[in-house]
Tab-separated table of C-alpha atoms in Angstrom:
chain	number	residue	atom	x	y	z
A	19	UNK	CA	-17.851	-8.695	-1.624
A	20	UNK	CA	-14.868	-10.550	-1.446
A	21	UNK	CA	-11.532	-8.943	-0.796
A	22	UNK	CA	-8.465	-10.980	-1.423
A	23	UNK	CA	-4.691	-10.448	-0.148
A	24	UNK	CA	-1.693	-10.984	-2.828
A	25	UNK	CA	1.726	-11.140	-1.888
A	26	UNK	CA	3.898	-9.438	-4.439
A	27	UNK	CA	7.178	-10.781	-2.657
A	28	UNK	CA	9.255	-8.557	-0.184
A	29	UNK	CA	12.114	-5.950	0.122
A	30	UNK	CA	14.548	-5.854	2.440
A	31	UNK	CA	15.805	-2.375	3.708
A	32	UNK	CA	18.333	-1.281	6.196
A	33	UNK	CA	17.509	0.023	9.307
A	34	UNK	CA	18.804	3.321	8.735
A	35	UNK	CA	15.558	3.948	6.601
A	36	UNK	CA	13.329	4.528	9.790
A	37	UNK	CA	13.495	8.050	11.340
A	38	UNK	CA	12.863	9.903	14.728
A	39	UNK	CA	11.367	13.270	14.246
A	40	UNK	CA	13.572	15.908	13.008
A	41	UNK	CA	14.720	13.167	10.319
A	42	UNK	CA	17.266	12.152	12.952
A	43	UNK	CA	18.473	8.379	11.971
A	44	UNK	CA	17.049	5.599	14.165
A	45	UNK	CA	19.779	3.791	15.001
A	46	UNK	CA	20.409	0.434	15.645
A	47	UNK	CA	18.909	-0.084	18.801
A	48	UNK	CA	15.756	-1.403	17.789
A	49	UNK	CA	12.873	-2.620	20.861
A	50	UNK	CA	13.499	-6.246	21.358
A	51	UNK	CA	10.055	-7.071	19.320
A	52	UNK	CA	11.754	-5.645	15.638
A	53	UNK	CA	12.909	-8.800	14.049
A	54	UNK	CA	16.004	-8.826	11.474
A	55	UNK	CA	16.541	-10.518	8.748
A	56	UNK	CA	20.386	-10.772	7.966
A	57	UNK	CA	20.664	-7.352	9.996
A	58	UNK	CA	17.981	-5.587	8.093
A	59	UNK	CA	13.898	-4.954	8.260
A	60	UNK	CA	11.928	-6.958	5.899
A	61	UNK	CA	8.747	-5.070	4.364
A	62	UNK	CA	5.848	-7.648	2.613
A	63	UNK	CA	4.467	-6.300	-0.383
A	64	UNK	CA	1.270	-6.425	-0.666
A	65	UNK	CA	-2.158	-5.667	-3.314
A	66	UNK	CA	-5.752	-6.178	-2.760
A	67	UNK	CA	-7.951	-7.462	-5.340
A	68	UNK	CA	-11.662	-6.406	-4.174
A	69	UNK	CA	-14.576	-8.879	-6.135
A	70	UNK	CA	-18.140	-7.166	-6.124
A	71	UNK	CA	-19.107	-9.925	-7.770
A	72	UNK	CA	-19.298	-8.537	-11.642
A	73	UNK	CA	-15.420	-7.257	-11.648
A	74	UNK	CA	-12.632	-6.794	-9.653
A	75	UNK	CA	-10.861	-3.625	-8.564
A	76	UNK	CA	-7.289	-3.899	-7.423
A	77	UNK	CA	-5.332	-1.542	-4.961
A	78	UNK	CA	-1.847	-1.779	-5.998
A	79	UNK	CA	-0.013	-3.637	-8.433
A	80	UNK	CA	3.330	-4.422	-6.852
A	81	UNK	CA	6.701	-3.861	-8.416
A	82	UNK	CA	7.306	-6.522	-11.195
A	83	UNK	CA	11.077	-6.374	-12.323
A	84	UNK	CA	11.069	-3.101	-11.919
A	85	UNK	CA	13.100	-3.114	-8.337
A	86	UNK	CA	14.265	-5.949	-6.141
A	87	UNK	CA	13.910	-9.556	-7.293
A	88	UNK	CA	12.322	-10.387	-4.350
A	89	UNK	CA	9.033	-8.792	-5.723
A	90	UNK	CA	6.919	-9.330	-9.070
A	91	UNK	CA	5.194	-12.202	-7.656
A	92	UNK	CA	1.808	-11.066	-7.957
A	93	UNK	CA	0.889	-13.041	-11.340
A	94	UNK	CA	1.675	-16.311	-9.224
A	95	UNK	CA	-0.732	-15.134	-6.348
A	96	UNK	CA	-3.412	-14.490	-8.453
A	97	UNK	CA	-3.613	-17.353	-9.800
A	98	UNK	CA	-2.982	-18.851	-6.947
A	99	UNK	CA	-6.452	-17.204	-5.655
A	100	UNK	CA	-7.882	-18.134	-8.816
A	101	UNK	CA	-8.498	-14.693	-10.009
A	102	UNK	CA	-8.652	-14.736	-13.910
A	103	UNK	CA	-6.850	-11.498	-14.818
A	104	UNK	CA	-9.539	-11.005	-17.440
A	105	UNK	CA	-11.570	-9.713	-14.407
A	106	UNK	CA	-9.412	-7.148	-13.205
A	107	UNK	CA	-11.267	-4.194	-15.150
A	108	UNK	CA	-10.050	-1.186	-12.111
A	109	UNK	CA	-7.043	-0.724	-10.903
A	110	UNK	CA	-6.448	2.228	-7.970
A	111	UNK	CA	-2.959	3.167	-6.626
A	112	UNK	CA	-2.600	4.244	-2.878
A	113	UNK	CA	0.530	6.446	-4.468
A	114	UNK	CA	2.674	6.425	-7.147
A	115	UNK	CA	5.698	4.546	-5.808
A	116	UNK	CA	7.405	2.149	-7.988
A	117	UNK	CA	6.378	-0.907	-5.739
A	118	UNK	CA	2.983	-0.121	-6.254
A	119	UNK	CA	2.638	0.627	-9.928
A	120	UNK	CA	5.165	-1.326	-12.314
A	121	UNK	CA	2.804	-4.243	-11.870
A	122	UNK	CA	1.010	-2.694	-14.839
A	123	UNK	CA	3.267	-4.530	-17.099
A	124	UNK	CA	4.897	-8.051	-16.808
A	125	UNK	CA	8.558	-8.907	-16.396
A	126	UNK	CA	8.181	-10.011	-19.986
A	127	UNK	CA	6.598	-6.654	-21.331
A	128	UNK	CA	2.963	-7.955	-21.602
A	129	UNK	CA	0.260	-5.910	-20.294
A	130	UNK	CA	-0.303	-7.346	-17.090
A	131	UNK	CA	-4.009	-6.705	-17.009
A	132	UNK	CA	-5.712	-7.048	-20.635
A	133	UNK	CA	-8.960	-6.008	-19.909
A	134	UNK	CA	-8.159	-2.716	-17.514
A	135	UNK	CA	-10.786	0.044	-18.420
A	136	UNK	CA	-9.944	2.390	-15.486
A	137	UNK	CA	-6.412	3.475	-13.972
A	138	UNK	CA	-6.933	5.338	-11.673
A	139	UNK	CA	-3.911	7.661	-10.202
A	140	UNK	CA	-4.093	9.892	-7.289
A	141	UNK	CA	-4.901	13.836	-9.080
A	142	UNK	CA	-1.319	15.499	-7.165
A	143	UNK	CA	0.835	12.603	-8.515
A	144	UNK	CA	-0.569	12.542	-12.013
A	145	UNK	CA	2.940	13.671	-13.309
A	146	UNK	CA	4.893	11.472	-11.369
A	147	UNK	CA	3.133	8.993	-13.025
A	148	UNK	CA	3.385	9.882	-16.544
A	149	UNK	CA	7.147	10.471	-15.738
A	150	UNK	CA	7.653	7.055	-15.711
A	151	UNK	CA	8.893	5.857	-18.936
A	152	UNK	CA	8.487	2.244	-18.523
A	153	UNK	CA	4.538	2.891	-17.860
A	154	UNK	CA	4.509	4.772	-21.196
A	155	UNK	CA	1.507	3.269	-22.828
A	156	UNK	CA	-0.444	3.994	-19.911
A	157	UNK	CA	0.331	7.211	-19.308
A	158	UNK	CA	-2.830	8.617	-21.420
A	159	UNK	CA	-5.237	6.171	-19.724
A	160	UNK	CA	-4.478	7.384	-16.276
A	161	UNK	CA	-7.326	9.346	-15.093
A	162	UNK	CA	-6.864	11.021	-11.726
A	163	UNK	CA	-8.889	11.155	-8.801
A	164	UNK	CA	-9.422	13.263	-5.901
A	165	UNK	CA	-9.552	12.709	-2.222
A	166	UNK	CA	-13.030	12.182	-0.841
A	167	UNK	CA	-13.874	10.523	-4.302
A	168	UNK	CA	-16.150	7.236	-4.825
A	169	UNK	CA	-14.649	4.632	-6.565
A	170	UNK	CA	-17.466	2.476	-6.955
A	171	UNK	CA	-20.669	2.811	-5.210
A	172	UNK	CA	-19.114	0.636	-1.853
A	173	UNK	CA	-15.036	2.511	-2.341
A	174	UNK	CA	-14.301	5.381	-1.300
A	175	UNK	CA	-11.310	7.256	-0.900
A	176	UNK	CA	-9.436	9.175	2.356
A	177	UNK	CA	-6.789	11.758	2.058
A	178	UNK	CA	-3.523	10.275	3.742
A	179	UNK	CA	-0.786	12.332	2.102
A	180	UNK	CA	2.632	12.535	3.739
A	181	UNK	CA	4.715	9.623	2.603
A	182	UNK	CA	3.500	10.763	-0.862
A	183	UNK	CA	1.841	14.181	-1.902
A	184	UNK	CA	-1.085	12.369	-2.801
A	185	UNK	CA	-0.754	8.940	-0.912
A	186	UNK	CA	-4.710	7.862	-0.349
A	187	UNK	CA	-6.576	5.001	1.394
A	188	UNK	CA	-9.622	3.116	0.761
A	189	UNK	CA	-12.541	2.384	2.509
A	190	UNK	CA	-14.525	-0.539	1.370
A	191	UNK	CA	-18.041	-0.735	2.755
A	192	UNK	CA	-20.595	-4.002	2.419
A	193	UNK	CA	-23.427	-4.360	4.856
A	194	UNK	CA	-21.996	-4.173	8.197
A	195	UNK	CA	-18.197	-4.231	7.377
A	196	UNK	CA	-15.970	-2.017	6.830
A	197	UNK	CA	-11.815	-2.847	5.486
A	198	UNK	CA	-9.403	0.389	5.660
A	199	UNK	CA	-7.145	-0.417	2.541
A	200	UNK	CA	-4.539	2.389	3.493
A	201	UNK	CA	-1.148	1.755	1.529
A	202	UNK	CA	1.945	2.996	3.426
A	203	UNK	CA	0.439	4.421	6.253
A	204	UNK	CA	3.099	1.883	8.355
A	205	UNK	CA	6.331	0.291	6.880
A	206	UNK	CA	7.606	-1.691	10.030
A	207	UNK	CA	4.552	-3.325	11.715
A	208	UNK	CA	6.340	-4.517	14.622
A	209	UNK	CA	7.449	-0.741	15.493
A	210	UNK	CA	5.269	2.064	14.094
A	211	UNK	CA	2.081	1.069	16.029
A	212	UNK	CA	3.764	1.182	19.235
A	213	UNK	CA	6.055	4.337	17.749
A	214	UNK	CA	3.819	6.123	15.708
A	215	UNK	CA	5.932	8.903	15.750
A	216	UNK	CA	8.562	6.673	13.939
A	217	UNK	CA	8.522	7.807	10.097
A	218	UNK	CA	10.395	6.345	7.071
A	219	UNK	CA	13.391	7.879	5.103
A	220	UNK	CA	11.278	7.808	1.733
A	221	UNK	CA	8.358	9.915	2.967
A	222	UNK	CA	8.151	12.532	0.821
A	223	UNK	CA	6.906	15.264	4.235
A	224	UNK	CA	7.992	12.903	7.128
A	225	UNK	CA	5.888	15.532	9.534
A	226	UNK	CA	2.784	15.181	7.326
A	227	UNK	CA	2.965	11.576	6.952
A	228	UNK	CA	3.556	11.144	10.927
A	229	UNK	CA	0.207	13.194	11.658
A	230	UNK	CA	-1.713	11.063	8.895
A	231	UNK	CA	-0.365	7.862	10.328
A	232	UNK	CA	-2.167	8.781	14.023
A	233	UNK	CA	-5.083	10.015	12.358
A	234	UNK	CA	-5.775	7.097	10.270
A	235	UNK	CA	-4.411	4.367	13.130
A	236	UNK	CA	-7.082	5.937	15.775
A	237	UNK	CA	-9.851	6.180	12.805
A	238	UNK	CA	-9.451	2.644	12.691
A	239	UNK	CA	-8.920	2.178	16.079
A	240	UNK	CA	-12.085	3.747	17.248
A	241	UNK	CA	-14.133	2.542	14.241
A	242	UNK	CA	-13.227	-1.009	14.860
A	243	UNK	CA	-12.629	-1.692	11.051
A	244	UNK	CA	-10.464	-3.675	9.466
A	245	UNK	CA	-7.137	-2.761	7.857
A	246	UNK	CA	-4.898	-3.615	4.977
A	247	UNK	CA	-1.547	-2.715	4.151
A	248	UNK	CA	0.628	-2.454	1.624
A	249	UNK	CA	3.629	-3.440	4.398
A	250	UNK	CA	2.415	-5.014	6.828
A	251	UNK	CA	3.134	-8.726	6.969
A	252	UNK	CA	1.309	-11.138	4.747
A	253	UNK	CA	-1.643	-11.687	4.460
A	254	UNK	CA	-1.234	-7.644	5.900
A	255	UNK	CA	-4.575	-7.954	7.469
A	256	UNK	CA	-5.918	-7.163	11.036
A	257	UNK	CA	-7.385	-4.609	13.284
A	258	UNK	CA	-5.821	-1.567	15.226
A	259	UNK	CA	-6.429	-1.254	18.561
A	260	UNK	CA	-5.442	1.674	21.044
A	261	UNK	CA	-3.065	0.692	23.934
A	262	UNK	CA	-2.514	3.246	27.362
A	263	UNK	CA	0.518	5.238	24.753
A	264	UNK	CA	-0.295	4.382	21.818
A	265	UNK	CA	-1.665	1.363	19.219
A	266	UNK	CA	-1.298	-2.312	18.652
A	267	UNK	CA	-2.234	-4.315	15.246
A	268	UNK	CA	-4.048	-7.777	15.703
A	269	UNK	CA	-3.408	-9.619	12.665
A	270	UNK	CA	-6.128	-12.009	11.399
């Protein structure tokens, strides 16, 4: 299997997005290590196109035109991997976000996948999905799927709700290897592994997603997998390790 990082382009967001507990306001005296861009915190955005060898399955689909015009690159990075869109037959959100879905359809109003047979859309955010009116024509094909579910016979999905009500992560499994695709488990990379406890303004339960983040940071801490995030800087790639307090990512 071949698993394959594309860079939908980037958002830029204050700093006032990140949260202490209680929903208290960070702040802006950010640890020395949180790099600024123009005074705010730059977020990749990232999909994953996973190649069994017959078709492709992609996490994710980025935001198209749908948000900032720093995104809707992901046409250009798949063909920049050389992935013939013809081949992308599944496609699997992490949540329902609109930097994750409104890839479906190009800037120009083309379908952005032709030959997509399954869309699959986490079962609790089915209606958030079909509320959005620019993904009209696929709001019958959406078919949802629970937590604990197979994809395909080496995906399989982990409950990770918190920043959304049914935010999910993948597990893809060949021979010895396993890669944790787990969406927005972390925004800021160069904070949230050290601050776990750190959430994000647009979690939907900031308290859920902070306990989902630890428990899916030491599952693939103590596993030793791999990682992918939607977030986390491109290629968004790495391994999470535990430190004396608390966790630290070691990108590929």
């Amino acid at each position: 299997m071949t698993v394959t990082s594309l860079r939908d382009g980037y958002v830029d967001m204050p700093i006032r997005r990140l949260r202490q507990p209680g929903n208290i306001v960070f702040g802006d005296k950010l640890p020395s290590q949180v790099a600024l861009v123009d005074g705010a915190l730059r977020l990749s955005v990232n999909a994953f196109a996973i190649d069994d060898g017959d078709d492709i399955t992609l996490i994710d689909t980025g935001a198209s035109n749908a948000w900032h015009p720093t995104m809707g690159h992901l046409p250009e990075a798949l063909r920049e991997a050389k992935i013939a869109i013809d081949r992308v037959r599944t496609i699997a959100f992490t949540h329902t976000h609109l930097d994750h879905i409104h890839g479906l359809i190009l800037a120009d109003g083309r379908d952005g996948f032709p030959q997509l047979t399954r869309l699959l859309v986490p079962r609790l955010e089915l209606g958030m999905f079909r509320a959005e009116a620019r993904l009209e024509r696929f709001h019958s094909r959406a078919q949802p799927f629970d937590a604990g579910q197979r994809v395909s016979a080496h995906i399989e999905t982990i409950a990770a709700a918190g920043h959304e009500v049914g935010h999910t992560c993948f597990r893809v499994m060949s021979e010895n290897e396993t890669l944790l695709i787990w969406g927005d488990i972390v925004h800021v990379p160069s904070l949230q592994f050290d601050r776990p406890e750190i959430t994000w303004e647009f979690d939907a339960d900031q308290e859920q997603a902070r306990t989902s983040r630890l428990q899916i940071l030491g599952l693939a801490a103590s596993n030793g997998c791999y990682v992918a995030g939607a977030h986390l800087d491109s290629p968004g790639v790495g391994r999470v390790s535990r430190t004396e307090t608390a966790f630290r990512f070691e990108p590929l």
